[in-house]
Amino acid sequence: RWGFFAFPPGSQYSDLLITHFPNLLYFKSTLLAYREIPLWCSSILSCYPFAANPLSGLWYLPNWLMLITPQPWGFNLLVAVHILWGAIGLYNLLRLIGVNSLASMSGALSFALMPKIWAHYGAGHITLIFAVSWTPWLLFAEKKRRLFPTPWWQFAPGIIWGLTILADVRWAFYSGLLWASYSLYSSVNKDYHSLRRNSGEGIRHAIFSVIIRWAKIFAVQALAGLLIAAPLLLPL
């Protein structure tokens, strides 16, 4: 049913039809009529700031592909690509942390077939699906950053988090909390054996030093993500 919009059972509406699809139509019609990106929307009351609307999809560049695709094919294709992208990210993450290929494939399929994701799809929460699909890649980039401390991987987690914010700002808190927890755990766990050799005040001081060092590095990465998402966050 690629050529049809999805609906919750027993409903004729979804957030896709009442929010995302009208925003796309307004975005596309404004580009065609005025040759400019719409920063304001005149379709509600006395206008509202379109650029500051997190659901406008204006600043998440993959959404621009839907300007040249027929609908609902474009929406369905973009959702499918993101779910596949998230599954590939989880597979790579599991392989990176040492899980065997069969179990990693099982994890990837479990992500792609997760009932909650498809429930959100039926309800039309496509931007949330876009953001969630970046989460495995966020953890993958954090793991890569520790294994390969090159300039690219040092900023890759922050870049991916910025893309997550642009996709759906509501997921920024949850993905950011997961990322920070995983990053902090990895930092402490990396020095676990050296910490065990200390005792009393020594081990507490060592843990405190690790946390301070982690906080400085993490702050720089988070700042990079916020700068990438600034076109949305500042107007918002």
PDB file of C-alpha atoms in Angstrom:
ATOM      1  CA  ARG A   1       0.000   0.000   0.000  1.00  0.00           C
ATOM      2  CA  TRP A   2       2.771   2.387  -0.935  1.00  0.00           C
ATOM      3  CA  GLY A   3       0.293   4.638  -2.692  1.00  0.00           C
ATOM      4  CA  PHE A   4      -1.920   5.179   0.355  1.00  0.00           C
ATOM      5  CA  PHE A   5      -1.688   7.099   3.593  1.00  0.00           C
ATOM      6  CA  ALA A   6      -1.711   5.002   6.765  1.00  0.00           C
ATOM      7  CA  PHE A   7      -4.314   5.572   9.467  1.00  0.00           C
ATOM      8  CA  PRO A   8      -4.886   4.309  12.996  1.00  0.00           C
ATOM      9  CA  PRO A   9      -7.589   1.600  13.140  1.00  0.00           C
ATOM     10  CA  GLY A  10     -11.061   3.094  12.778  1.00  0.00           C
ATOM     11  CA  SER A  11      -9.796   6.592  11.984  1.00  0.00           C
ATOM     12  CA  GLN A  12      -9.856   8.709   8.832  1.00  0.00           C
ATOM     13  CA  TYR A  13      -7.157  11.102  10.038  1.00  0.00           C
ATOM     14  CA  SER A  14      -3.574  11.091  11.257  1.00  0.00           C
ATOM     15  CA  ASP A  15      -0.935  13.650  12.197  1.00  0.00           C
ATOM     16  CA  LEU A  16       0.577  13.108   8.772  1.00  0.00           C
ATOM     17  CA  LEU A  17      -2.543  14.415   7.037  1.00  0.00           C
ATOM     18  CA  ILE A  18      -3.351  17.269   9.412  1.00  0.00           C
ATOM     19  CA  THR A  19       0.206  18.516   9.996  1.00  0.00           C
ATOM     20  CA  HIS A  20       3.086  17.153   7.924  1.00  0.00           C
ATOM     21  CA  PHE A  21       1.332  16.921   4.556  1.00  0.00           C
ATOM     22  CA  PRO A  22      -0.153  20.471   4.758  1.00  0.00           C
ATOM     23  CA  ASN A  23       3.270  21.805   5.791  1.00  0.00           C
ATOM     24  CA  LEU A  24       4.835  20.124   2.778  1.00  0.00           C
ATOM     25  CA  LEU A  25       2.195  21.557   0.452  1.00  0.00           C
ATOM     26  CA  TYR A  26       2.720  25.050   1.856  1.00  0.00           C
ATOM     27  CA  PHE A  27       6.497  24.719   1.582  1.00  0.00           C
ATOM     28  CA  LYS A  28       6.297  23.509  -2.011  1.00  0.00           C
ATOM     29  CA  SER A  29       3.706  26.067  -3.164  1.00  0.00           C
ATOM     30  CA  THR A  30       5.709  28.932  -1.656  1.00  0.00           C
ATOM     31  CA  LEU A  31       8.882  27.801  -3.404  1.00  0.00           C
ATOM     32  CA  LEU A  32       7.067  27.600  -6.738  1.00  0.00           C
ATOM     33  CA  ALA A  33       5.193  30.881  -6.377  1.00  0.00           C
ATOM     34  CA  TYR A  34       7.787  33.144  -4.766  1.00  0.00           C
ATOM     35  CA  ARG A  35      11.113  31.317  -5.298  1.00  0.00           C
ATOM     36  CA  GLU A  36      11.953  31.599  -1.598  1.00  0.00           C
ATOM     37  CA  ILE A  37      11.943  29.468   1.543  1.00  0.00           C
ATOM     38  CA  PRO A  38       8.866  30.300   3.643  1.00  0.00           C
ATOM     39  CA  LEU A  39       9.821  31.637   7.075  1.00  0.00           C
ATOM     40  CA  TRP A  40       6.211  32.494   7.925  1.00  0.00           C
ATOM     41  CA  CYS A  41       3.013  30.599   7.257  1.00  0.00           C
ATOM     42  CA  SER A  42      -0.188  32.463   6.412  1.00  0.00           C
ATOM     43  CA  SER A  43      -2.540  29.490   6.679  1.00  0.00           C
ATOM     44  CA  ILE A  44      -3.383  29.824  10.396  1.00  0.00           C
ATOM     45  CA  LEU A  45      -5.014  32.954  11.876  1.00  0.00           C
ATOM     46  CA  SER A  46      -2.698  35.977  11.465  1.00  0.00           C
ATOM     47  CA  CYS A  47       0.282  33.828  10.405  1.00  0.00           C
ATOM     48  CA  TYR A  48       2.824  32.024  12.527  1.00  0.00           C
ATOM     49  CA  PRO A  49       6.618  31.490  12.276  1.00  0.00           C
ATOM     50  CA  PHE A  50       7.005  28.538   9.921  1.00  0.00           C
ATOM     51  CA  ALA A  51      10.788  28.434  10.418  1.00  0.00           C
ATOM     52  CA  ALA A  52      10.324  28.009  14.183  1.00  0.00           C
ATOM     53  CA  ASN A  53       7.795  25.193  13.878  1.00  0.00           C
ATOM     54  CA  PRO A  54       9.589  21.915  14.733  1.00  0.00           C
ATOM     55  CA  LEU A  55       7.041  20.008  12.637  1.00  0.00           C
ATOM     56  CA  SER A  56       7.512  22.089   9.500  1.00  0.00           C
ATOM     57  CA  GLY A  57      10.365  19.830   8.404  1.00  0.00           C
ATOM     58  CA  LEU A  58      12.078  22.848   6.920  1.00  0.00           C
ATOM     59  CA  TRP A  59      15.572  22.294   8.308  1.00  0.00           C
ATOM     60  CA  TYR A  60      15.804  18.506   8.037  1.00  0.00           C
ATOM     61  CA  LEU A  61      17.248  18.185   4.544  1.00  0.00           C
ATOM     62  CA  PRO A  62      15.961  14.641   3.729  1.00  0.00           C
ATOM     63  CA  ASN A  63      12.463  16.146   3.851  1.00  0.00           C
ATOM     64  CA  TRP A  64      13.352  18.204   0.789  1.00  0.00           C
ATOM     65  CA  LEU A  65      13.321  15.003  -1.277  1.00  0.00           C
ATOM     66  CA  MET A  66       9.551  14.946  -0.835  1.00  0.00           C
ATOM     67  CA  LEU A  67       9.326  18.167  -2.850  1.00  0.00           C
ATOM     68  CA  ILE A  68      10.089  16.183  -6.006  1.00  0.00           C
ATOM     69  CA  THR A  69       8.262  12.933  -5.218  1.00  0.00           C
ATOM     70  CA  PRO A  70       4.543  12.233  -5.611  1.00  0.00           C
ATOM     71  CA  GLN A  71       2.617  11.743  -2.387  1.00  0.00           C
ATOM     72  CA  PRO A  72       1.982   9.607  -0.439  1.00  0.00           C
ATOM     73  CA  TRP A  73       4.758   7.641  -2.161  1.00  0.00           C
ATOM     74  CA  GLY A  74       7.365  10.128  -0.957  1.00  0.00           C
ATOM     75  CA  PHE A  75       6.308   9.949   2.690  1.00  0.00           C
ATOM     76  CA  ASN A  76       6.141   6.157   2.691  1.00  0.00           C
ATOM     77  CA  LEU A  77       9.508   5.857   0.954  1.00  0.00           C
ATOM     78  CA  LEU A  78      11.216   8.216   3.377  1.00  0.00           C
ATOM     79  CA  VAL A  79       9.767   6.360   6.381  1.00  0.00           C
ATOM     80  CA  ALA A  80      10.908   3.009   4.959  1.00  0.00           C
ATOM     81  CA  VAL A  81      14.407   4.342   4.257  1.00  0.00           C
ATOM     82  CA  HIS A  82      14.744   5.693   7.792  1.00  0.00           C
ATOM     83  CA  ILE A  83      13.587   2.449   9.406  1.00  0.00           C
ATOM     84  CA  LEU A  84      16.051   0.531   7.242  1.00  0.00           C
ATOM     85  CA  TRP A  85      18.744   3.059   8.121  1.00  0.00           C
ATOM     86  CA  GLY A  86      18.086   2.581  11.823  1.00  0.00           C
ATOM     87  CA  ALA A  87      18.214  -1.212  11.459  1.00  0.00           C
ATOM     88  CA  ILE A  88      21.562  -1.003   9.639  1.00  0.00           C
ATOM     89  CA  GLY A  89      22.859   1.296  12.373  1.00  0.00           C
ATOM     90  CA  LEU A  90      21.864  -1.130  15.116  1.00  0.00           C
ATOM     91  CA  TYR A  91      23.456  -4.031  13.228  1.00  0.00           C
ATOM     92  CA  ASN A  92      26.727  -2.123  12.919  1.00  0.00           C
ATOM     93  CA  LEU A  93      26.606  -1.100  16.573  1.00  0.00           C
ATOM     94  CA  LEU A  94      26.078  -4.655  17.771  1.00  0.00           C
ATOM     95  CA  ARG A  95      28.873  -5.935  15.548  1.00  0.00           C
ATOM     96  CA  LEU A  96      31.177  -3.194  16.809  1.00  0.00           C
ATOM     97  CA  ILE A  97      30.669  -4.193  20.445  1.00  0.00           C
ATOM     98  CA  GLY A  98      31.424  -7.832  19.646  1.00  0.00           C
ATOM     99  CA  VAL A  99      28.012  -9.438  19.070  1.00  0.00           C
ATOM    100  CA  ASN A 100      28.048 -12.197  16.447  1.00  0.00           C
ATOM    101  CA  SER A 101      26.534 -11.665  13.013  1.00  0.00           C
ATOM    102  CA  LEU A 102      23.355 -13.737  13.519  1.00  0.00           C
ATOM    103  CA  ALA A 103      22.463 -12.065  16.815  1.00  0.00           C
ATOM    104  CA  SER A 104      23.222  -8.634  15.308  1.00  0.00           C
ATOM    105  CA  MET A 105      20.914  -9.379  12.396  1.00  0.00           C
ATOM    106  CA  SER A 106      18.218 -10.447  14.861  1.00  0.00           C
ATOM    107  CA  GLY A 107      18.631  -7.159  16.715  1.00  0.00           C
ATOM    108  CA  ALA A 108      18.393  -5.174  13.486  1.00  0.00           C
ATOM    109  CA  LEU A 109      15.215  -6.992  12.436  1.00  0.00           C
ATOM    110  CA  SER A 110      13.740  -6.466  15.900  1.00  0.00           C
ATOM    111  CA  PHE A 111      14.348  -2.734  15.510  1.00  0.00           C
ATOM    112  CA  ALA A 112      12.821  -2.588  12.027  1.00  0.00           C
ATOM    113  CA  LEU A 113       9.737  -4.560  13.108  1.00  0.00           C
ATOM    114  CA  MET A 114       9.282  -2.861  16.481  1.00  0.00           C
ATOM    115  CA  PRO A 115       5.500  -2.493  17.033  1.00  0.00           C
ATOM    116  CA  LYS A 116       5.863   0.951  18.619  1.00  0.00           C
ATOM    117  CA  ILE A 117       7.587   2.321  15.519  1.00  0.00           C
ATOM    118  CA  TRP A 118       4.790   1.082  13.276  1.00  0.00           C
ATOM    119  CA  ALA A 119       2.164   2.386  15.698  1.00  0.00           C
ATOM    120  CA  HIS A 120       3.736   5.836  15.379  1.00  0.00           C
ATOM    121  CA  TYR A 121       3.747   5.399  11.612  1.00  0.00           C
ATOM    122  CA  GLY A 122       0.021   4.661  11.653  1.00  0.00           C
ATOM    123  CA  ALA A 123      -0.585   7.727  13.820  1.00  0.00           C
ATOM    124  CA  GLY A 124       1.397   9.865  11.372  1.00  0.00           C
ATOM    125  CA  HIS A 125       4.319  10.664  13.701  1.00  0.00           C
ATOM    126  CA  ILE A 126       6.839  10.367  10.896  1.00  0.00           C
ATOM    127  CA  THR A 127       9.320  12.942  12.215  1.00  0.00           C
ATOM    128  CA  LEU A 128       9.617  10.937  15.426  1.00  0.00           C
ATOM    129  CA  ILE A 129      10.453   7.849  13.363  1.00  0.00           C
ATOM    130  CA  PHE A 130      13.109   9.842  11.511  1.00  0.00           C
ATOM    131  CA  ALA A 131      14.722  10.929  14.784  1.00  0.00           C
ATOM    132  CA  VAL A 132      14.567   7.507  16.444  1.00  0.00           C
ATOM    133  CA  SER A 133      16.222   5.942  13.397  1.00  0.00           C
ATOM    134  CA  TRP A 134      19.348   8.022  14.045  1.00  0.00           C
ATOM    135  CA  THR A 135      19.711   6.734  17.627  1.00  0.00           C
ATOM    136  CA  PRO A 136      21.670   3.523  16.832  1.00  0.00           C
ATOM    137  CA  TRP A 137      24.045   5.574  14.700  1.00  0.00           C
ATOM    138  CA  LEU A 138      24.521   8.013  17.594  1.00  0.00           C
ATOM    139  CA  LEU A 139      25.737   5.210  19.863  1.00  0.00           C
ATOM    140  CA  PHE A 140      27.740   3.689  17.002  1.00  0.00           C
ATOM    141  CA  ALA A 141      29.543   7.007  16.462  1.00  0.00           C
ATOM    142  CA  GLU A 142      30.256   7.301  20.193  1.00  0.00           C
ATOM    143  CA  LYS A 143      31.790   3.821  20.215  1.00  0.00           C
ATOM    144  CA  LYS A 144      33.817   4.606  17.078  1.00  0.00           C
ATOM    145  CA  ARG A 145      35.045   7.823  18.666  1.00  0.00           C
ATOM    146  CA  ARG A 146      36.632   5.822  21.451  1.00  0.00           C
ATOM    147  CA  LEU A 147      38.170   3.238  19.150  1.00  0.00           C
ATOM    148  CA  PHE A 148      39.389   5.672  16.489  1.00  0.00           C
ATOM    149  CA  PRO A 149      40.105   9.140  17.973  1.00  0.00           C
ATOM    150  CA  THR A 150      40.368  10.875  14.590  1.00  0.00           C
ATOM    151  CA  PRO A 151      39.036  14.428  14.049  1.00  0.00           C
ATOM    152  CA  TRP A 152      35.995  13.104  12.156  1.00  0.00           C
ATOM    153  CA  TRP A 153      34.958  10.596  14.808  1.00  0.00           C
ATOM    154  CA  GLN A 154      35.584  13.115  17.583  1.00  0.00           C
ATOM    155  CA  PHE A 155      32.687  15.209  16.289  1.00  0.00           C
ATOM    156  CA  ALA A 156      30.561  12.507  14.650  1.00  0.00           C
ATOM    157  CA  PRO A 157      28.313  11.912  17.709  1.00  0.00           C
ATOM    158  CA  GLY A 158      27.555  15.624  17.999  1.00  0.00           C
ATOM    159  CA  ILE A 159      26.797  15.889  14.283  1.00  0.00           C
ATOM    160  CA  ILE A 160      24.398  12.950  14.436  1.00  0.00           C
ATOM    161  CA  TRP A 161      22.707  14.369  17.540  1.00  0.00           C
ATOM    162  CA  GLY A 162      22.242  17.667  15.681  1.00  0.00           C
ATOM    163  CA  LEU A 163      20.551  15.820  12.803  1.00  0.00           C
ATOM    164  CA  THR A 164      18.325  14.078  15.351  1.00  0.00           C
ATOM    165  CA  ILE A 165      17.224  17.444  16.743  1.00  0.00           C
ATOM    166  CA  LEU A 166      16.433  18.728  13.254  1.00  0.00           C
ATOM    167  CA  ALA A 167      14.397  15.601  12.526  1.00  0.00           C
ATOM    168  CA  ASP A 168      12.287  15.900  15.700  1.00  0.00           C
ATOM    169  CA  VAL A 169      13.284  18.126  18.596  1.00  0.00           C
ATOM    170  CA  ARG A 170      11.154  16.078  21.003  1.00  0.00           C
ATOM    171  CA  TRP A 171      13.543  13.137  20.687  1.00  0.00           C
ATOM    172  CA  ALA A 172      16.569  15.310  21.476  1.00  0.00           C
ATOM    173  CA  PHE A 173      16.183  14.890  25.246  1.00  0.00           C
ATOM    174  CA  TYR A 174      15.779  11.103  25.188  1.00  0.00           C
ATOM    175  CA  SER A 175      18.534  10.460  22.668  1.00  0.00           C
ATOM    176  CA  GLY A 176      20.779  12.977  24.424  1.00  0.00           C
ATOM    177  CA  LEU A 177      20.227  11.288  27.794  1.00  0.00           C
ATOM    178  CA  LEU A 178      20.949   7.864  26.290  1.00  0.00           C
ATOM    179  CA  TRP A 179      24.050   9.183  24.537  1.00  0.00           C
ATOM    180  CA  ALA A 180      25.371  10.915  27.680  1.00  0.00           C
ATOM    181  CA  SER A 181      24.783   7.810  29.820  1.00  0.00           C
ATOM    182  CA  TYR A 182      26.481   5.510  27.328  1.00  0.00           C
ATOM    183  CA  SER A 183      29.389   7.924  26.869  1.00  0.00           C
ATOM    184  CA  LEU A 184      29.913   8.359  30.624  1.00  0.00           C
ATOM    185  CA  TYR A 185      29.681   4.629  31.271  1.00  0.00           C
ATOM    186  CA  SER A 186      32.243   3.956  28.539  1.00  0.00           C
ATOM    187  CA  SER A 187      34.602   6.569  29.968  1.00  0.00           C
ATOM    188  CA  VAL A 188      34.492   5.127  33.478  1.00  0.00           C
ATOM    189  CA  ASN A 189      34.545   1.519  32.278  1.00  0.00           C
ATOM    190  CA  LYS A 190      37.628   2.199  30.142  1.00  0.00           C
ATOM    191  CA  ASP A 191      39.640   2.996  33.283  1.00  0.00           C
ATOM    192  CA  TYR A 192      37.979   0.333  35.420  1.00  0.00           C
ATOM    193  CA  HIS A 193      41.048  -1.845  35.925  1.00  0.00           C
ATOM    194  CA  SER A 194      43.247   1.083  36.863  1.00  0.00           C
ATOM    195  CA  LEU A 195      40.541   2.286  39.260  1.00  0.00           C
ATOM    196  CA  ARG A 196      40.427  -1.118  40.951  1.00  0.00           C
ATOM    197  CA  ARG A 197      44.085  -0.823  41.878  1.00  0.00           C
ATOM    198  CA  ASN A 198      43.276   2.287  43.901  1.00  0.00           C
ATOM    199  CA  SER A 199      41.377   2.400  47.160  1.00  0.00           C
ATOM    200  CA  GLY A 200      39.684   4.833  49.563  1.00  0.00           C
ATOM    201  CA  GLU A 201      40.058   8.449  48.544  1.00  0.00           C
ATOM    202  CA  GLY A 202      42.234   7.394  45.622  1.00  0.00           C
ATOM    203  CA  ILE A 203      39.518   5.632  43.698  1.00  0.00           C
ATOM    204  CA  ARG A 204      36.994   8.388  44.372  1.00  0.00           C
ATOM    205  CA  HIS A 205      39.464  10.992  43.167  1.00  0.00           C
ATOM    206  CA  ALA A 206      40.214   8.925  40.045  1.00  0.00           C
ATOM    207  CA  ILE A 207      36.510   8.548  39.238  1.00  0.00           C
ATOM    208  CA  PHE A 208      36.003  12.282  39.753  1.00  0.00           C
ATOM    209  CA  SER A 209      38.887  13.035  37.381  1.00  0.00           C
ATOM    210  CA  VAL A 210      37.438  10.711  34.732  1.00  0.00           C
ATOM    211  CA  ILE A 211      34.019  12.390  35.004  1.00  0.00           C
ATOM    212  CA  ILE A 212      35.507  15.888  34.712  1.00  0.00           C
ATOM    213  CA  ARG A 213      37.530  14.881  31.652  1.00  0.00           C
ATOM    214  CA  TRP A 214      34.461  13.239  30.118  1.00  0.00           C
ATOM    215  CA  ALA A 215      32.275  16.294  30.800  1.00  0.00           C
ATOM    216  CA  LYS A 216      34.662  18.605  28.931  1.00  0.00           C
ATOM    217  CA  ILE A 217      34.788  16.372  25.856  1.00  0.00           C
ATOM    218  CA  PHE A 218      31.056  15.707  25.894  1.00  0.00           C
ATOM    219  CA  ALA A 219      30.255  19.423  26.220  1.00  0.00           C
ATOM    220  CA  VAL A 220      32.197  20.182  23.030  1.00  0.00           C
ATOM    221  CA  GLN A 221      30.367  17.408  21.143  1.00  0.00           C
ATOM    222  CA  ALA A 222      26.964  18.539  22.425  1.00  0.00           C
ATOM    223  CA  LEU A 223      27.773  22.111  21.426  1.00  0.00           C
ATOM    224  CA  ALA A 224      28.545  20.917  17.888  1.00  0.00           C
ATOM    225  CA  GLY A 225      25.123  19.246  17.763  1.00  0.00           C
ATOM    226  CA  LEU A 226      23.375  22.380  19.044  1.00  0.00           C
ATOM    227  CA  LEU A 227      25.149  24.524  16.435  1.00  0.00           C
ATOM    228  CA  ILE A 228      23.985  22.198  13.654  1.00  0.00           C
ATOM    229  CA  ALA A 229      20.419  22.436  14.984  1.00  0.00           C
ATOM    230  CA  ALA A 230      20.641  26.216  15.495  1.00  0.00           C
ATOM    231  CA  PRO A 231      18.533  27.091  12.389  1.00  0.00           C
ATOM    232  CA  LEU A 232      15.605  25.436  14.172  1.00  0.00           C
ATOM    233  CA  LEU A 233      16.470  26.030  17.818  1.00  0.00           C
ATOM    234  CA  LEU A 234      17.137  29.772  17.631  1.00  0.00           C
ATOM    235  CA  PRO A 235      13.791  30.709  15.986  1.00  0.00           C
ATOM    236  CA  LEU A 236      12.005  28.211  18.241  1.00  0.00           C
TER     237      LEU A 236
END
